[in-house]
Short mmCIF file of C-alpha atoms and ligand atoms in Angstrom, two decimals:
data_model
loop_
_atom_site.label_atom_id
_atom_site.label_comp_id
_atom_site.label_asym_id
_atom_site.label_seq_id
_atom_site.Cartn_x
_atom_site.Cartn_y
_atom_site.Cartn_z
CA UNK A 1 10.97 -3.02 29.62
CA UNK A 2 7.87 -2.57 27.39
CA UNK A 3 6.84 0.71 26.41
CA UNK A 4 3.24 1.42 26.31
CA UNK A 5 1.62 4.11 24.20
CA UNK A 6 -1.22 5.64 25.35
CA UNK A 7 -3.19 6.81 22.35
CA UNK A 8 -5.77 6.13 20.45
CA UNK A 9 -4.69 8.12 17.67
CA UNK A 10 -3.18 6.21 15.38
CA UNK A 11 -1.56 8.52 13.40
CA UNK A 12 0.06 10.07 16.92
CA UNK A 13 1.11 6.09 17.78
CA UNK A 14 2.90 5.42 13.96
CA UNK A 15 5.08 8.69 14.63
CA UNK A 16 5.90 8.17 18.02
CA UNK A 17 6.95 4.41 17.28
CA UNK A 18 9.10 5.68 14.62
CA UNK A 19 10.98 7.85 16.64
CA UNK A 20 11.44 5.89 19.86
CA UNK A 21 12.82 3.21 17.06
CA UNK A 22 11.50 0.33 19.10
CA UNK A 23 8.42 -2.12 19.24
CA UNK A 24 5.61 -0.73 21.47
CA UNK A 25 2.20 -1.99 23.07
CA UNK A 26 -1.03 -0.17 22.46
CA UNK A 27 -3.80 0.13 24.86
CA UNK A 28 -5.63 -2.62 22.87
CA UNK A 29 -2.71 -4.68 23.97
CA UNK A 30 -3.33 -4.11 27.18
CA UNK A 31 -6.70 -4.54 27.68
CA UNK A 32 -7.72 -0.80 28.61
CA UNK A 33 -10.88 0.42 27.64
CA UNK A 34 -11.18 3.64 29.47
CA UNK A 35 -11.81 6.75 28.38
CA UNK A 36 -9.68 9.78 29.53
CA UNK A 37 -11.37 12.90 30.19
CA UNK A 38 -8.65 15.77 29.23
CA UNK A 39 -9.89 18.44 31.96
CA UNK A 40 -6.12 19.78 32.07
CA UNK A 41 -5.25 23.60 31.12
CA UNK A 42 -2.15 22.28 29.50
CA UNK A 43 -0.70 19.79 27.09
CA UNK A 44 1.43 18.85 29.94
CA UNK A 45 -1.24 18.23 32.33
CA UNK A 46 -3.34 16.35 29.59
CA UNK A 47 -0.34 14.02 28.68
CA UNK A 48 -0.20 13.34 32.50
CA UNK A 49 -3.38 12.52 32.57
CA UNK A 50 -3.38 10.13 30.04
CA UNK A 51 -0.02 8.28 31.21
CA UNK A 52 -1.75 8.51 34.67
CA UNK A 53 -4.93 6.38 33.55
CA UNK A 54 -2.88 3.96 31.47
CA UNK A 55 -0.41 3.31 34.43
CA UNK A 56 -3.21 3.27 36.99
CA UNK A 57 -5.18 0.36 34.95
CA UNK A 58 -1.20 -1.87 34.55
CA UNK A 59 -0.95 -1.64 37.99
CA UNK A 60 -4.37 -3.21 38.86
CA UNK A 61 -3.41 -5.81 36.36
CA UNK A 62 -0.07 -6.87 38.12
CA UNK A 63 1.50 -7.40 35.08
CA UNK A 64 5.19 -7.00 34.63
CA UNK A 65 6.63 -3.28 34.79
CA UNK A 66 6.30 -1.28 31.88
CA UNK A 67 7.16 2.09 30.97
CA UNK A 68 3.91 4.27 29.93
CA UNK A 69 3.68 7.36 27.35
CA UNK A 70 1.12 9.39 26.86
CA UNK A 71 1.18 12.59 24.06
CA UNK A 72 -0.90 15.47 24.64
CA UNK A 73 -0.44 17.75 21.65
CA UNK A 74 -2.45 20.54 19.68
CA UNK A 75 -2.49 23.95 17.56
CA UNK A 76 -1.89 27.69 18.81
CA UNK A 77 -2.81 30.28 16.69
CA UNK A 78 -1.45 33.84 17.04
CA UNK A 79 -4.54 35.42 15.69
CA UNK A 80 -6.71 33.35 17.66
CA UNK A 81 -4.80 34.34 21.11
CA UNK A 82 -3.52 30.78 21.35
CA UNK A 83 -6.97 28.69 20.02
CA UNK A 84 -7.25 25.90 19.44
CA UNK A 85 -4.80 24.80 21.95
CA UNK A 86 -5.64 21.90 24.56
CA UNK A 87 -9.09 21.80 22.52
CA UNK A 88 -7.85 21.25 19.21
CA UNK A 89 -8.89 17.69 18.35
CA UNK A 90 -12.46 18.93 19.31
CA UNK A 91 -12.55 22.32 17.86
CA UNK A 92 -15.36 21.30 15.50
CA UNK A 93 -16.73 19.22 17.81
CA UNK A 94 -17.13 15.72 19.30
CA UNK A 95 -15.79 13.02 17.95
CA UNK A 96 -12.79 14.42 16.59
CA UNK A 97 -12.97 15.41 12.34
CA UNK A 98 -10.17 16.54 11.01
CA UNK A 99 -11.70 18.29 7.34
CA UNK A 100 -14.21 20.07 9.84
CA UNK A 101 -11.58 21.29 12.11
CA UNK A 102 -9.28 22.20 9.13
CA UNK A 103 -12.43 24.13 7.73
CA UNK A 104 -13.70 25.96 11.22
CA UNK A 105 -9.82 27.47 11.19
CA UNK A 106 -9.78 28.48 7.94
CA UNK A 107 -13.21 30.15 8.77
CA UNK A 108 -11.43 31.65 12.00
CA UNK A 109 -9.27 33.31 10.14
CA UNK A 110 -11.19 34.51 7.15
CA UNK A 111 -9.63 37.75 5.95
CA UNK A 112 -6.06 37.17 8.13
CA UNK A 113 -3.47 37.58 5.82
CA UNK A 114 -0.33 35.60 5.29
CA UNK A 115 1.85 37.94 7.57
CA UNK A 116 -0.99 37.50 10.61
CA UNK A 117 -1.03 33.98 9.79
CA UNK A 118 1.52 32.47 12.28
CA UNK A 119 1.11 28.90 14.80
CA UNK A 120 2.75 26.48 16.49
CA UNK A 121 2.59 23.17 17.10
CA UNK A 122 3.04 22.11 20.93
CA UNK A 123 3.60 18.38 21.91
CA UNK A 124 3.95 17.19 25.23
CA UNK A 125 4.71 13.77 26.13
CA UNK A 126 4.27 12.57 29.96
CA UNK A 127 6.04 9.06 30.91
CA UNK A 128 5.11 7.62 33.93
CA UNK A 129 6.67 3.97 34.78
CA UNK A 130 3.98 0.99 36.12
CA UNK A 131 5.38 -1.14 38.23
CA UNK A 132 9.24 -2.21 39.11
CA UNK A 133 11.64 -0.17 41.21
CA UNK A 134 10.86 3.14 39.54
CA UNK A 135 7.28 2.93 40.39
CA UNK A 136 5.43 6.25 39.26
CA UNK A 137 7.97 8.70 38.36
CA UNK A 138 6.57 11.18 36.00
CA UNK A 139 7.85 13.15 33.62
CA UNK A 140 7.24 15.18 30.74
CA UNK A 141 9.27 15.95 27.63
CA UNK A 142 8.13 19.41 25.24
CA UNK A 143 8.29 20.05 21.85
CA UNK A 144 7.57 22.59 19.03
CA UNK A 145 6.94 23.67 15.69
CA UNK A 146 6.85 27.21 14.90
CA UNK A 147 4.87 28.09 11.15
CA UNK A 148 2.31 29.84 9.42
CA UNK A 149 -1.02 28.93 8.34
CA UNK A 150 -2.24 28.46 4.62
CA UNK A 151 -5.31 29.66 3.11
CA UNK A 152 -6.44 26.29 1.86
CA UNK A 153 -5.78 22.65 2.83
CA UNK A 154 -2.98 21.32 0.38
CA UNK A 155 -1.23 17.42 0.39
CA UNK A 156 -2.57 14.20 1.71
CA UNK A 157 -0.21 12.52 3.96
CA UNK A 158 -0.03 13.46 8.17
CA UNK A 159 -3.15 13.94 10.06
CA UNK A 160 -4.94 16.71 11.62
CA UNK A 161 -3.77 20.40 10.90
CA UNK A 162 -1.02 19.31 8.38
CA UNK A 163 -2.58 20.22 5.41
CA UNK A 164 -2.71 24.14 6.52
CA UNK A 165 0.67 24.06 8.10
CA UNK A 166 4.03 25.57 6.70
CA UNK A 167 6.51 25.00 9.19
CA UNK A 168 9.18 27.86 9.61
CA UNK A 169 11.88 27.73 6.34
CA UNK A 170 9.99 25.37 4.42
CA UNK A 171 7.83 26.16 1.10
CA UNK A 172 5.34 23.25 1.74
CA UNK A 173 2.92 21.99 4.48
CA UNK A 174 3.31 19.05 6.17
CA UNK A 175 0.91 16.88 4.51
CA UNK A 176 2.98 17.36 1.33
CA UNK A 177 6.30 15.87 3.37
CA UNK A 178 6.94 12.09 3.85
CA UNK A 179 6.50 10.80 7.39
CA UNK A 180 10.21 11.07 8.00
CA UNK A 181 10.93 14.85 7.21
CA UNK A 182 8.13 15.46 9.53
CA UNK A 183 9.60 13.57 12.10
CA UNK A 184 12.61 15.56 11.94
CA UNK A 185 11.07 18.71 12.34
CA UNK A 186 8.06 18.31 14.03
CA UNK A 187 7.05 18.84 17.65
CA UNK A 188 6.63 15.37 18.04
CA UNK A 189 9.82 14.42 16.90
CA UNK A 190 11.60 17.01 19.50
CA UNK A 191 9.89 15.70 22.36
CA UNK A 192 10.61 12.05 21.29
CA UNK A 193 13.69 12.49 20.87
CA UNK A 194 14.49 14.07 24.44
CA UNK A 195 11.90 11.12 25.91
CA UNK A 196 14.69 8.43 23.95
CA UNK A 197 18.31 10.37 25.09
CA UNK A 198 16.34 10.04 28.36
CA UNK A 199 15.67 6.66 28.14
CA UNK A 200 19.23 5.71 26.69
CA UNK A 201 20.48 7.63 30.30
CA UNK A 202 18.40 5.69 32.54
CA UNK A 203 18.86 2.23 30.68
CA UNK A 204 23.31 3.40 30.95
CA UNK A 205 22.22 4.39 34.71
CA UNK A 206 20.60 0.82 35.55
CA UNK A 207 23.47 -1.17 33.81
CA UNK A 208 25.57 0.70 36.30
CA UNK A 209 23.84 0.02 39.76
P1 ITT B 1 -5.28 10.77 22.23
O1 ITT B 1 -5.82 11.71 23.28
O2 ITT B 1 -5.92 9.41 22.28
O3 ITT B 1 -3.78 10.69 22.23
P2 ITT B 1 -6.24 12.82 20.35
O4 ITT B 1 -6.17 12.93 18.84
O5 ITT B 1 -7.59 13.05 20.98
O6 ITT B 1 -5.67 11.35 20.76
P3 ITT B 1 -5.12 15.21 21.56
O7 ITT B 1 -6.20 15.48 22.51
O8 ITT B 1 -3.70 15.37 22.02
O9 ITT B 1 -5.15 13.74 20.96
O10 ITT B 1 -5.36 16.16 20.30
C1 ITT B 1 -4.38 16.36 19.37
C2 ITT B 1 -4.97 17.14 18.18
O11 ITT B 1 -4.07 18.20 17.84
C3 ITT B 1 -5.05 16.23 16.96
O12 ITT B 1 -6.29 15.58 16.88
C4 ITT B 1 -4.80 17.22 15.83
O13 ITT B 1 -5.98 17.88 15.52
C5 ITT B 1 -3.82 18.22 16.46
N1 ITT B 1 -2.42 17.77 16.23
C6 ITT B 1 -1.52 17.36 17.17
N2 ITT B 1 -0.36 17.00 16.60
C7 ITT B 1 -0.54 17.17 15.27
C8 ITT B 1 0.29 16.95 14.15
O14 ITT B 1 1.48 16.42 14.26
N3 ITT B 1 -0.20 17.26 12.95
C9 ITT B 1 -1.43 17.77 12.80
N4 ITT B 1 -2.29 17.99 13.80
C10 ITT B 1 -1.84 17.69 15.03
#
């Protein structure tokens, strides 16, 4: 069945391919244009959203069933009582700018030191199946990263908060890691990886019936 990834972050698509460990579609490839508004009060509802849309528009299209997933993910800071949260790839504003975001945190938490300085990642990714004899279906898979936050952006690689973020144990941020020791540790990478033992159950499940 094809898996559809309902993003338009590419950054968010690369990882998520990586871990799932199989082709994928895009919502280029299927011909979706829309544009999701993310009026949830959770990553969970977000990511629902999002698969909802995407499954919504493959159904209209009657094409064959496919398997849609959709990742709603963000930034909670301690300091900030849980900011920026669902709102994270807009903190700075619309469209989405990840150097002004970086800087309005850093601003945030001018004078915070090191000890106060603690986040966490939160990813959730919502599945929802279009088409075929699972029809709808949704579910959600949940992942974090606990860290702290730097007091200036360091490495290049990753996207979005990276550069300020030390995960828990480690003496660099994750811009400064290669793709794959991110995916091990990251939010991201937990959620995907209960989405693909999920996955590998239902695919054992159908062989069976
Ligand atoms: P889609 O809705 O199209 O998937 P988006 O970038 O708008 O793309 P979100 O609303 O889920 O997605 O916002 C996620 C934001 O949270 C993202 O833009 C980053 O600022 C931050 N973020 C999430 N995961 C991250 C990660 O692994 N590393 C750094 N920042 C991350």
């Amino acid at each position: 069945m094809n898996i559809i990834l309902a993003t338009r972050n590419r950054h968010k698509a690369r990882e998520i391919a990586e871990l799932l460990g199989r082709e994928v579609l895009t919502l280029d490839d299927i011909g979706f244009e829309g544009k999701v508004e993310e009026t949830g009060a959770s990553f969970e509802e977000n990511a629902r959203l999002k698969a909802a849309a995407a499954a919504r528009h493959l159904r209209a299209r009657r094409g064959t069933p496919a398997l849609v997933v959709a990742d709603d993910s963000g930034l909670e800071v301690e300091a900030l009582g849980g900011a920026p949260g669902v709102l994270s790839a807009r903190y700075a504003g619309v469209p989405s700018d990840d150097a002004a975001n970086n800087a309005k945190l850093l601003d945030a938490l001018r004078g915070v030191p090191l000890s106060r300085r603690g986040a966490r990642f939160r990813c959730a990714l919502a599945v929802e199946f279009a088409g075929g004899p699972r029809d709808g279906e949704p579910r959600t898979f949940e992942g974090i990263l606990r860290g702290t936050l730097g007091l200036r952006p360091k490495g290049r690689r990753g996207f979005g908060y990276d550069p300020l973020f030390f995960p828990e144990g480690h003496g660099r941020t994750i811009a400064e890691m290669t793709a794959s020791a991110k995916n091990a540790i990251s939010h991201r990478g937990a959620a995907a990886r209960a989405l693909r033992e999920w996955l590998e159950t239902s695919a054992s499940q159908a062989a069976h019936e």
